[in-house]
mmCIF file of C-alpha atoms in Angstrom:
data_model
loop_
_atom_site.group_PDB
_atom_site.id
_atom_site.type_symbol
_atom_site.label_atom_id
_atom_site.label_comp_id
_atom_site.label_asym_id
_atom_site.label_seq_id
_atom_site.Cartn_x
_atom_site.Cartn_y
_atom_site.Cartn_z
ATOM 1 C CA UNK A 1 24.584 -111.098 -105.348
ATOM 2 C CA UNK A 2 23.158 -114.157 -103.646
ATOM 3 C CA UNK A 3 26.529 -115.933 -103.841
ATOM 4 C CA UNK A 4 28.305 -112.860 -102.451
ATOM 5 C CA UNK A 5 25.790 -112.659 -99.617
ATOM 6 C CA UNK A 6 26.226 -116.357 -98.825
ATOM 7 C CA UNK A 7 30.022 -116.005 -98.833
ATOM 8 C CA UNK A 8 29.739 -112.911 -96.603
ATOM 9 C CA UNK A 9 27.492 -114.806 -94.169
ATOM 10 C CA UNK A 10 29.864 -117.764 -94.099
ATOM 11 C CA UNK A 11 32.817 -115.436 -93.503
ATOM 12 C CA UNK A 12 30.969 -113.663 -90.684
ATOM 13 C CA UNK A 13 30.047 -116.951 -88.992
ATOM 14 C CA UNK A 14 33.620 -118.137 -89.356
ATOM 15 C CA UNK A 15 34.930 -114.931 -87.799
ATOM 16 C CA UNK A 16 32.538 -115.259 -84.886
ATOM 17 C CA UNK A 17 33.542 -118.901 -84.391
ATOM 18 C CA UNK A 18 37.241 -118.016 -84.396
ATOM 19 C CA UNK A 19 36.545 -115.119 -82.022
ATOM 20 C CA UNK A 20 34.664 -117.430 -79.657
ATOM 21 C CA UNK A 21 37.360 -120.079 -79.727
ATOM 22 C CA UNK A 22 40.037 -117.492 -78.978
ATOM 23 C CA UNK A 23 38.379 -116.352 -75.730
ATOM 24 C CA UNK A 24 40.304 -117.124 -72.529
ATOM 25 C CA UNK A 25 37.196 -118.751 -71.057
ATOM 26 C CA UNK A 26 36.675 -121.208 -73.920
ATOM 27 C CA UNK A 27 39.199 -123.868 -72.754
ATOM 28 C CA UNK A 28 37.843 -123.536 -69.214
ATOM 29 C CA UNK A 29 34.232 -124.011 -70.302
ATOM 30 C CA UNK A 30 35.297 -127.004 -72.387
ATOM 31 C CA UNK A 31 37.141 -128.473 -69.390
ATOM 32 C CA UNK A 32 34.072 -127.923 -67.191
ATOM 33 C CA UNK A 33 31.790 -129.672 -69.685
ATOM 34 C CA UNK A 34 34.271 -132.540 -70.022
ATOM 35 C CA UNK A 35 34.595 -132.896 -66.235
ATOM 36 C CA UNK A 36 30.814 -132.993 -65.769
ATOM 37 C CA UNK A 37 30.371 -135.579 -68.537
ATOM 38 C CA UNK A 38 33.215 -137.770 -67.287
ATOM 39 C CA UNK A 39 32.003 -137.638 -63.677
ATOM 40 C CA UNK A 40 28.409 -138.391 -64.738
ATOM 41 C CA UNK A 41 29.472 -141.580 -66.522
ATOM 42 C CA UNK A 42 32.348 -142.726 -64.319
ATOM 43 C CA UNK A 43 31.372 -141.725 -60.761
ATOM 44 C CA UNK A 44 28.409 -143.372 -59.099
ATOM 45 C CA UNK A 45 25.731 -141.042 -57.658
ATOM 46 C CA UNK A 46 27.322 -137.933 -59.191
ATOM 47 C CA UNK A 47 24.409 -137.042 -61.481
ATOM 48 C CA UNK A 48 21.733 -137.219 -58.782
ATOM 49 C CA UNK A 49 19.598 -134.425 -57.430
ATOM 50 C CA UNK A 50 20.877 -134.959 -53.920
ATOM 51 C CA UNK A 51 24.502 -134.673 -55.018
ATOM 52 C CA UNK A 52 23.758 -131.573 -57.097
ATOM 53 C CA UNK A 53 22.325 -129.971 -53.967
ATOM 54 C CA UNK A 54 25.393 -131.005 -51.969
ATOM 55 C CA UNK A 55 27.716 -129.710 -54.702
ATOM 56 C CA UNK A 56 26.012 -126.310 -54.788
ATOM 57 C CA UNK A 57 26.135 -125.961 -51.002
ATOM 58 C CA UNK A 58 29.817 -126.971 -50.921
ATOM 59 C CA UNK A 59 30.850 -124.220 -53.352
ATOM 60 C CA UNK A 60 28.400 -121.527 -52.210
ATOM 61 C CA UNK A 61 30.738 -119.808 -49.731
ATOM 62 C CA UNK A 62 33.653 -120.094 -52.179
ATOM 63 C CA UNK A 63 31.604 -118.498 -54.949
ATOM 64 C CA UNK A 64 30.493 -115.659 -52.686
ATOM 65 C CA UNK A 65 34.040 -114.795 -51.602
ATOM 66 C CA UNK A 66 35.456 -115.252 -55.105
ATOM 67 C CA UNK A 67 33.316 -112.439 -56.573
ATOM 68 C CA UNK A 68 34.837 -109.465 -54.679
ATOM 69 C CA UNK A 69 38.248 -111.166 -54.705
ATOM 70 C CA UNK A 70 38.070 -111.150 -58.516
ATOM 71 C CA UNK A 71 37.828 -107.358 -58.532
ATOM 72 C CA UNK A 72 40.723 -107.109 -56.072
ATOM 73 C CA UNK A 73 43.008 -109.377 -58.107
ATOM 74 C CA UNK A 74 42.167 -107.473 -61.313
ATOM 75 C CA UNK A 75 43.596 -104.378 -59.592
ATOM 76 C CA UNK A 76 46.807 -106.388 -58.950
ATOM 77 C CA UNK A 77 46.095 -106.842 -55.221
ATOM 78 C CA UNK A 78 44.996 -109.871 -53.197
ATOM 79 C CA UNK A 79 43.044 -110.665 -50.037
ATOM 80 C CA UNK A 80 44.094 -113.887 -48.282
ATOM 81 C CA UNK A 81 42.088 -113.147 -45.130
ATOM 82 C CA UNK A 82 38.687 -114.044 -46.615
ATOM 83 C CA UNK A 83 38.372 -117.442 -44.909
ATOM 84 C CA UNK A 84 39.552 -116.048 -41.563
ATOM 85 C CA UNK A 85 36.998 -113.230 -41.866
ATOM 86 C CA UNK A 86 34.370 -115.922 -42.460
ATOM 87 C CA UNK A 87 35.558 -117.767 -39.334
ATOM 88 C CA UNK A 88 35.554 -114.571 -37.249
ATOM 89 C CA UNK A 89 32.022 -113.791 -38.379
ATOM 90 C CA UNK A 90 30.963 -117.328 -37.428
ATOM 91 C CA UNK A 91 32.660 -117.054 -34.008
ATOM 92 C CA UNK A 92 30.959 -113.724 -33.292
ATOM 93 C CA UNK A 93 27.666 -115.262 -34.339
ATOM 94 C CA UNK A 94 28.126 -118.196 -31.948
ATOM 95 C CA UNK A 95 29.170 -115.966 -29.051
ATOM 96 C CA UNK A 96 26.233 -113.607 -29.446
ATOM 97 C CA UNK A 97 23.753 -116.454 -29.916
ATOM 98 C CA UNK A 98 24.775 -118.071 -26.634
ATOM 99 C CA UNK A 99 24.319 -114.707 -24.923
ATOM 100 C CA UNK A 100 20.656 -114.689 -25.972
ATOM 101 C CA UNK A 101 20.675 -112.007 -28.659
ATOM 102 C CA UNK A 102 18.056 -112.216 -31.473
ATOM 103 C CA UNK A 103 19.279 -113.762 -34.717
ATOM 104 C CA UNK A 104 18.345 -110.727 -36.843
ATOM 105 C CA UNK A 105 20.492 -108.441 -34.695
ATOM 106 C CA UNK A 106 23.354 -110.955 -34.707
ATOM 107 C CA UNK A 107 23.428 -111.044 -38.515
ATOM 108 C CA UNK A 108 23.663 -107.260 -38.730
ATOM 109 C CA UNK A 109 26.511 -107.237 -36.185
ATOM 110 C CA UNK A 110 28.354 -109.989 -38.107
ATOM 111 C CA UNK A 111 28.144 -107.958 -41.302
ATOM 112 C CA UNK A 112 29.535 -104.997 -39.374
ATOM 113 C CA UNK A 113 32.431 -107.186 -38.215
ATOM 114 C CA UNK A 114 33.151 -107.998 -41.849
ATOM 115 C CA UNK A 115 33.158 -104.321 -42.778
ATOM 116 C CA UNK A 116 35.564 -103.604 -39.901
ATOM 117 C CA UNK A 117 37.866 -106.464 -40.949
ATOM 118 C CA UNK A 118 37.870 -105.307 -44.555
ATOM 119 C CA UNK A 119 38.467 -101.702 -43.476
ATOM 120 C CA UNK A 120 41.566 -102.723 -41.506
ATOM 121 C CA UNK A 121 42.963 -104.418 -44.615
ATOM 122 C CA UNK A 122 42.059 -101.369 -46.701
ATOM 123 C CA UNK A 123 43.751 -98.903 -44.339
ATOM 124 C CA UNK A 124 46.962 -100.923 -44.171
ATOM 125 C CA UNK A 125 47.097 -101.383 -47.966
ATOM 126 C CA UNK A 126 45.894 -98.035 -49.292
ATOM 127 C CA UNK A 127 46.789 -95.570 -46.517
ATOM 128 C CA UNK A 128 49.915 -97.175 -45.063
ATOM 129 C CA UNK A 129 51.000 -98.362 -48.514
ATOM 130 C CA UNK A 130 51.864 -101.900 -47.389
ATOM 131 C CA UNK A 131 51.766 -104.881 -49.795
ATOM 132 C CA UNK A 132 48.366 -106.554 -49.749
ATOM 133 C CA UNK A 133 50.004 -109.998 -49.728
ATOM 134 C CA UNK A 134 51.863 -109.299 -46.474
ATOM 135 C CA UNK A 135 48.947 -107.418 -44.901
ATOM 136 C CA UNK A 136 46.327 -110.090 -45.544
ATOM 137 C CA UNK A 137 48.631 -112.911 -44.457
ATOM 138 C CA UNK A 138 48.946 -111.060 -41.149
ATOM 139 C CA UNK A 139 45.228 -110.369 -40.787
ATOM 140 C CA UNK A 140 44.505 -113.957 -41.825
ATOM 141 C CA UNK A 141 46.304 -115.057 -38.659
ATOM 142 C CA UNK A 142 44.837 -112.170 -36.643
ATOM 143 C CA UNK A 143 41.191 -112.889 -37.480
ATOM 144 C CA UNK A 144 41.682 -116.635 -36.976
ATOM 145 C CA UNK A 145 43.286 -115.946 -33.596
ATOM 146 C CA UNK A 146 40.353 -113.725 -32.555
ATOM 147 C CA UNK A 147 38.025 -116.585 -33.441
ATOM 148 C CA UNK A 148 39.907 -118.843 -31.008
ATOM 149 C CA UNK A 149 39.752 -116.103 -28.344
ATOM 150 C CA UNK A 150 35.955 -115.972 -28.681
ATOM 151 C CA UNK A 151 35.188 -119.701 -28.860
ATOM 152 C CA UNK A 152 38.337 -121.554 -27.833
ATOM 153 C CA UNK A 153 37.950 -125.251 -28.587
ATOM 154 C CA UNK A 154 34.200 -125.203 -27.995
ATOM 155 C CA UNK A 155 31.507 -125.365 -30.636
ATOM 156 C CA UNK A 156 28.127 -123.653 -30.699
ATOM 157 C CA UNK A 157 25.528 -125.931 -32.261
ATOM 158 C CA UNK A 158 22.259 -124.746 -30.720
ATOM 159 C CA UNK A 159 20.982 -122.674 -33.612
ATOM 160 C CA UNK A 160 17.240 -122.848 -34.295
ATOM 161 C CA UNK A 161 16.216 -125.555 -36.749
ATOM 162 C CA UNK A 162 14.140 -123.150 -38.795
ATOM 163 C CA UNK A 163 17.208 -121.019 -39.629
ATOM 164 C CA UNK A 164 19.399 -124.053 -40.361
ATOM 165 C CA UNK A 165 16.768 -125.657 -42.591
ATOM 166 C CA UNK A 166 16.167 -122.338 -44.320
ATOM 167 C CA UNK A 167 19.839 -122.049 -45.276
ATOM 168 C CA UNK A 168 19.731 -125.443 -46.986
ATOM 169 C CA UNK A 169 16.222 -125.149 -48.428
ATOM 170 C CA UNK A 170 15.793 -125.864 -52.140
ATOM 171 C CA UNK A 171 13.740 -123.841 -54.549
ATOM 172 C CA UNK A 172 10.227 -125.392 -54.554
ATOM 173 C CA UNK A 173 9.928 -128.112 -57.160
ATOM 174 C CA UNK A 174 13.673 -128.515 -57.627
ATOM 175 C CA UNK A 175 16.685 -130.000 -55.851
ATOM 176 C CA UNK A 176 18.688 -126.798 -56.315
ATOM 177 C CA UNK A 177 19.205 -124.771 -53.105
ATOM 178 C CA UNK A 178 17.978 -121.180 -53.160
ATOM 179 C CA UNK A 179 21.518 -119.935 -52.517
ATOM 180 C CA UNK A 180 22.429 -120.965 -56.089
ATOM 181 C CA UNK A 181 19.967 -118.441 -57.525
ATOM 182 C CA UNK A 182 21.099 -115.788 -55.040
ATOM 183 C CA UNK A 183 24.723 -116.288 -56.123
ATOM 184 C CA UNK A 184 23.690 -116.203 -59.799
ATOM 185 C CA UNK A 185 21.944 -112.853 -59.308
ATOM 186 C CA UNK A 186 24.956 -111.520 -57.407
ATOM 187 C CA UNK A 187 27.312 -112.744 -60.156
ATOM 188 C CA UNK A 188 25.258 -110.988 -62.824
ATOM 189 C CA UNK A 189 25.459 -107.782 -60.790
ATOM 190 C CA UNK A 190 29.237 -108.082 -60.460
ATOM 191 C CA UNK A 191 29.522 -108.853 -64.193
ATOM 192 C CA UNK A 192 27.524 -105.764 -65.145
ATOM 193 C CA UNK A 193 29.611 -103.558 -62.871
ATOM 194 C CA UNK A 194 32.899 -105.010 -64.093
ATOM 195 C CA UNK A 195 32.211 -105.240 -67.828
ATOM 196 C CA UNK A 196 29.634 -102.531 -68.560
ATOM 197 C CA UNK A 197 30.486 -99.557 -66.359
ATOM 198 C CA UNK A 198 33.208 -96.934 -66.162
ATOM 199 C CA UNK A 199 34.041 -98.175 -62.662
ATOM 200 C CA UNK A 200 34.728 -101.669 -64.034
ATOM 201 C CA UNK A 201 36.989 -100.276 -66.750
ATOM 202 C CA UNK A 202 38.853 -98.293 -64.107
ATOM 203 C CA UNK A 203 39.663 -101.561 -62.287
ATOM 204 C CA UNK A 204 41.351 -102.958 -65.408
ATOM 205 C CA UNK A 205 43.225 -99.667 -65.843
ATOM 206 C CA UNK A 206 44.468 -99.797 -62.238
ATOM 207 C CA UNK A 207 45.612 -103.384 -62.665
ATOM 208 C CA UNK A 208 47.395 -102.661 -65.938
ATOM 209 C CA UNK A 209 49.207 -99.530 -64.742
ATOM 210 C CA UNK A 210 48.218 -97.819 -61.478
ATOM 211 C CA UNK A 211 50.319 -94.724 -62.158
ATOM 212 C CA UNK A 212 48.770 -94.197 -65.584
ATOM 213 C CA UNK A 213 45.318 -94.763 -64.058
ATOM 214 C CA UNK A 214 46.039 -92.146 -61.408
ATOM 215 C CA UNK A 215 47.190 -89.624 -64.017
ATOM 216 C CA UNK A 216 44.028 -90.260 -66.025
ATOM 217 C CA UNK A 217 41.896 -89.132 -63.080
ATOM 218 C CA UNK A 218 41.034 -92.443 -61.393
ATOM 219 C CA UNK A 219 41.046 -92.330 -57.582
ATOM 220 C CA UNK A 220 43.133 -95.484 -57.117
ATOM 221 C CA UNK A 221 43.288 -95.271 -53.313
ATOM 222 C CA UNK A 222 39.555 -94.888 -52.807
ATOM 223 C CA UNK A 223 38.764 -97.606 -55.351
ATOM 224 C CA UNK A 224 41.028 -100.170 -53.688
ATOM 225 C CA UNK A 225 39.759 -99.120 -50.240
ATOM 226 C CA UNK A 226 36.193 -99.842 -51.300
ATOM 227 C CA UNK A 227 37.118 -103.211 -52.775
ATOM 228 C CA UNK A 228 38.739 -104.449 -49.547
ATOM 229 C CA UNK A 229 35.732 -103.292 -47.515
ATOM 230 C CA UNK A 230 33.423 -105.068 -49.968
ATOM 231 C CA UNK A 231 35.509 -108.241 -49.649
ATOM 232 C CA UNK A 232 35.198 -108.137 -45.846
ATOM 233 C CA UNK A 233 31.439 -107.549 -46.045
ATOM 234 C CA UNK A 234 30.820 -110.439 -48.463
ATOM 235 C CA UNK A 235 33.143 -112.757 -46.502
ATOM 236 C CA UNK A 236 31.195 -112.085 -43.305
ATOM 237 C CA UNK A 237 27.928 -112.754 -45.167
ATOM 238 C CA UNK A 238 29.465 -116.030 -46.343
ATOM 239 C CA UNK A 239 30.298 -116.725 -42.681
ATOM 240 C CA UNK A 240 26.671 -116.240 -41.655
ATOM 241 C CA UNK A 241 25.506 -118.581 -44.422
ATOM 242 C CA UNK A 242 28.249 -121.129 -43.636
ATOM 243 C CA UNK A 243 27.271 -121.172 -39.948
ATOM 244 C CA UNK A 244 23.577 -121.671 -40.637
ATOM 245 C CA UNK A 245 24.272 -124.204 -43.389
ATOM 246 C CA UNK A 246 26.239 -126.484 -41.070
ATOM 247 C CA UNK A 247 24.380 -125.399 -37.928
ATOM 248 C CA UNK A 248 27.560 -124.878 -35.929
ATOM 249 C CA UNK A 249 30.235 -122.315 -35.090
ATOM 250 C CA UNK A 250 33.832 -123.351 -34.494
ATOM 251 C CA UNK A 251 37.041 -121.364 -34.391
ATOM 252 C CA UNK A 252 38.681 -123.650 -36.948
ATOM 253 C CA UNK A 253 35.789 -123.497 -39.398
ATOM 254 C CA UNK A 254 36.688 -123.002 -43.076
ATOM 255 C CA UNK A 255 40.359 -123.528 -42.243
ATOM 256 C CA UNK A 256 42.361 -123.385 -45.501
ATOM 257 C CA UNK A 257 39.312 -122.339 -47.547
ATOM 258 C CA UNK A 258 41.193 -119.271 -48.829
ATOM 259 C CA UNK A 259 43.308 -121.666 -50.907
ATOM 260 C CA UNK A 260 40.202 -122.862 -52.778
ATOM 261 C CA UNK A 261 38.925 -119.309 -53.256
ATOM 262 C CA UNK A 262 42.218 -118.082 -54.734
ATOM 263 C CA UNK A 263 42.529 -121.243 -56.847
ATOM 264 C CA UNK A 264 39.021 -120.749 -58.262
ATOM 265 C CA UNK A 265 39.736 -117.111 -59.159
ATOM 266 C CA UNK A 266 43.055 -117.850 -60.869
ATOM 267 C CA UNK A 267 41.693 -120.996 -62.503
ATOM 268 C CA UNK A 268 38.965 -118.772 -63.936
ATOM 269 C CA UNK A 269 41.516 -116.827 -65.944
ATOM 270 C CA UNK A 270 42.119 -113.825 -63.683
ATOM 271 C CA UNK A 271 45.753 -112.797 -63.967
ATOM 272 C CA UNK A 272 47.649 -112.680 -60.682
ATOM 273 C CA UNK A 273 49.475 -109.659 -62.142
ATOM 274 C CA UNK A 274 46.208 -107.712 -62.596
ATOM 275 C CA UNK A 275 44.404 -106.169 -65.543
ATOM 276 C CA UNK A 276 42.824 -109.389 -66.867
ATOM 277 C CA UNK A 277 39.790 -111.440 -65.837
ATOM 278 C CA UNK A 278 36.035 -111.935 -66.234
ATOM 279 C CA UNK A 279 33.186 -112.945 -63.947
ATOM 280 C CA UNK A 280 32.168 -115.714 -66.372
ATOM 281 C CA UNK A 281 35.640 -117.205 -66.123
ATOM 282 C CA UNK A 282 35.615 -117.089 -62.318
ATOM 283 C CA UNK A 283 32.163 -118.683 -62.132
ATOM 284 C CA UNK A 284 33.443 -121.454 -64.404
ATOM 285 C CA UNK A 285 36.543 -121.834 -62.237
ATOM 286 C CA UNK A 286 34.447 -122.203 -59.079
ATOM 287 C CA UNK A 287 32.255 -124.846 -60.726
ATOM 288 C CA UNK A 288 35.207 -126.735 -62.235
ATOM 289 C CA UNK A 289 37.023 -126.876 -58.906
ATOM 290 C CA UNK A 290 33.825 -127.948 -57.143
ATOM 291 C CA UNK A 291 33.033 -130.665 -59.697
ATOM 292 C CA UNK A 292 36.553 -132.104 -59.520
ATOM 293 C CA UNK A 293 36.625 -132.168 -55.711
ATOM 294 C CA UNK A 294 33.078 -133.546 -55.512
ATOM 295 C CA UNK A 295 33.747 -136.326 -58.033
ATOM 296 C CA UNK A 296 36.996 -137.311 -56.321
ATOM 297 C CA UNK A 297 35.245 -137.359 -52.928
ATOM 298 C CA UNK A 298 32.522 -139.664 -54.248
ATOM 299 C CA UNK A 299 35.257 -141.833 -55.739
ATOM 300 C CA UNK A 300 36.714 -142.269 -52.262
ATOM 301 C CA UNK A 301 39.736 -139.984 -52.551
ATOM 302 C CA UNK A 302 40.964 -138.718 -49.179
ATOM 303 C CA UNK A 303 40.926 -135.069 -48.115
ATOM 304 C CA UNK A 304 44.739 -134.997 -48.162
ATOM 305 C CA UNK A 305 44.760 -135.873 -51.863
ATOM 306 C CA UNK A 306 42.053 -133.262 -52.494
ATOM 307 C CA UNK A 307 44.350 -130.670 -50.936
ATOM 308 C CA UNK A 308 47.134 -131.777 -53.288
ATOM 309 C CA UNK A 309 44.814 -131.536 -56.294
ATOM 310 C CA UNK A 310 43.723 -128.034 -55.263
ATOM 311 C CA UNK A 311 47.332 -126.940 -54.863
ATOM 312 C CA UNK A 312 48.229 -128.410 -58.258
ATOM 313 C CA UNK A 313 45.355 -126.555 -59.938
ATOM 314 C CA UNK A 314 46.443 -123.339 -58.217
ATOM 315 C CA UNK A 315 50.008 -123.678 -59.512
ATOM 316 C CA UNK A 316 48.806 -124.708 -62.968
ATOM 317 C CA UNK A 317 46.451 -121.726 -63.173
ATOM 318 C CA UNK A 318 49.406 -119.390 -62.573
ATOM 319 C CA UNK A 319 51.939 -121.164 -64.798
ATOM 320 C CA UNK A 320 49.708 -122.058 -67.772
ATOM 321 C CA UNK A 321 48.713 -118.500 -68.873
ATOM 322 C CA UNK A 322 52.330 -117.349 -68.753
ATOM 323 C CA UNK A 323 53.456 -120.414 -70.708
ATOM 324 C CA UNK A 324 50.758 -119.854 -73.357
ATOM 325 C CA UNK A 325 51.671 -116.154 -73.655
ATOM 326 C CA UNK A 326 55.334 -117.052 -74.132
ATOM 327 C CA UNK A 327 54.480 -119.595 -76.835
ATOM 328 C CA UNK A 328 52.233 -117.090 -78.635
ATOM 329 C CA UNK A 329 54.984 -114.456 -78.665
ATOM 330 C CA UNK A 330 57.398 -117.045 -80.024
ATOM 331 C CA UNK A 331 54.983 -118.219 -82.765
ATOM 332 C CA UNK A 332 53.894 -114.741 -83.890
ATOM 333 C CA UNK A 333 57.354 -113.223 -83.806
ATOM 334 C CA UNK A 334 57.945 -111.780 -87.311
ATOM 335 C CA UNK A 335 61.269 -112.470 -89.056
ATOM 336 C CA UNK A 336 63.702 -109.531 -89.298
ATOM 337 C CA UNK A 337 63.366 -107.348 -92.425
ATOM 338 C CA UNK A 338 66.544 -107.920 -94.454
ATOM 339 C CA UNK A 339 65.484 -105.664 -97.344
ATOM 340 C CA UNK A 340 65.162 -106.610 -101.025
ATOM 341 C CA UNK A 341 67.226 -109.487 -102.314
ATOM 342 C CA UNK A 342 70.354 -108.381 -104.249
ATOM 343 C CA UNK A 343 72.019 -110.494 -106.883
ATOM 344 C CA UNK A 344 75.785 -110.064 -107.261
ATOM 345 C CA UNK A 345 76.531 -108.131 -110.471
ATOM 346 C CA UNK A 346 73.292 -106.139 -110.502
ATOM 347 C CA UNK A 347 73.683 -102.336 -110.355
ATOM 348 C CA UNK A 348 73.020 -100.876 -106.963
ATOM 349 C CA UNK A 349 70.260 -98.245 -107.167
ATOM 350 C CA UNK A 350 70.576 -95.607 -104.467
ATOM 351 C CA UNK A 351 67.357 -94.730 -102.654
ATOM 352 C CA UNK A 352 66.301 -91.510 -100.960
ATOM 353 C CA UNK A 353 66.141 -91.652 -97.236
ATOM 354 C CA UNK A 354 64.137 -89.555 -94.851
ATOM 355 C CA UNK A 355 65.862 -87.677 -92.010
ATOM 356 C CA UNK A 356 64.462 -90.196 -89.582
ATOM 357 C CA UNK A 357 65.954 -93.073 -91.524
ATOM 358 C CA UNK A 358 69.327 -91.347 -91.682
ATOM 359 C CA UNK A 359 69.550 -90.753 -87.977
#
């Protein structure tokens, strides 16, 4: 009995190990660990408390916008206007601050701007039935243009020091900024909603087959509408944090940041075709992209090369899953059933066939 129990335990541990290694996030987590180790040994000043703080602050806005975008991409849609919504929120914040409005009121108004921006995307996608790719490319230009209308080429950099220092403040006793813990709590909330609720399962169903999801009773239109509004709200909150973090508002702020957000989501294993993805994978994708860019920056690589690296990772994150799926189908394809072997000269024994087999 003891030997059988030991063999059963070994088999169970082996099954769990194989199950863990087969997860989509496993290669990504391994790549993240390898990148951190390599950068710690090869790049000077990477493994310092000051750089950890800088790394967290550099990916904070990306992580915030990536969370709602993950839900949108799982439903086979996309929102490319997130960075422009951030810039519009920052421009509104700068305009209202120079007019003398209290900061608390300004923040509430900025969040309202994000809800309005997300609602416009939602109406055009869900009510008008337009492709989200085309819609959000248009609103990406629209929101960026409104930012230039509000601020022009000027910058607002007169924010109170207490607010700016508060945005960058670390948790007492550590070098880690408080925003890291806020993002972690938010990520856990998104993970619970996505992986442990009926609403989360409905998002996967919509991404896999929206018509089947609709016939099963899921309100596809209202679900997608809410996701775009949520994306606008979180993007505007990221704009408020971005503005206070850098202490300035400019119309061209966060220009091109949507590329990093989309790259982090797809690098985290979310399928661009919908129906697949996890919050753990996206969090790992954000960190991996941030570590790579941070290490290359410390190594003296120019921003142009960083843009090339980000674009390469974006393309690789789209191509690699499809290539792996094709290889798996090729490897696991079973050979055709040719029936029992028949030796010439042996008597042929007739077999009974069912009606289905006959026809």
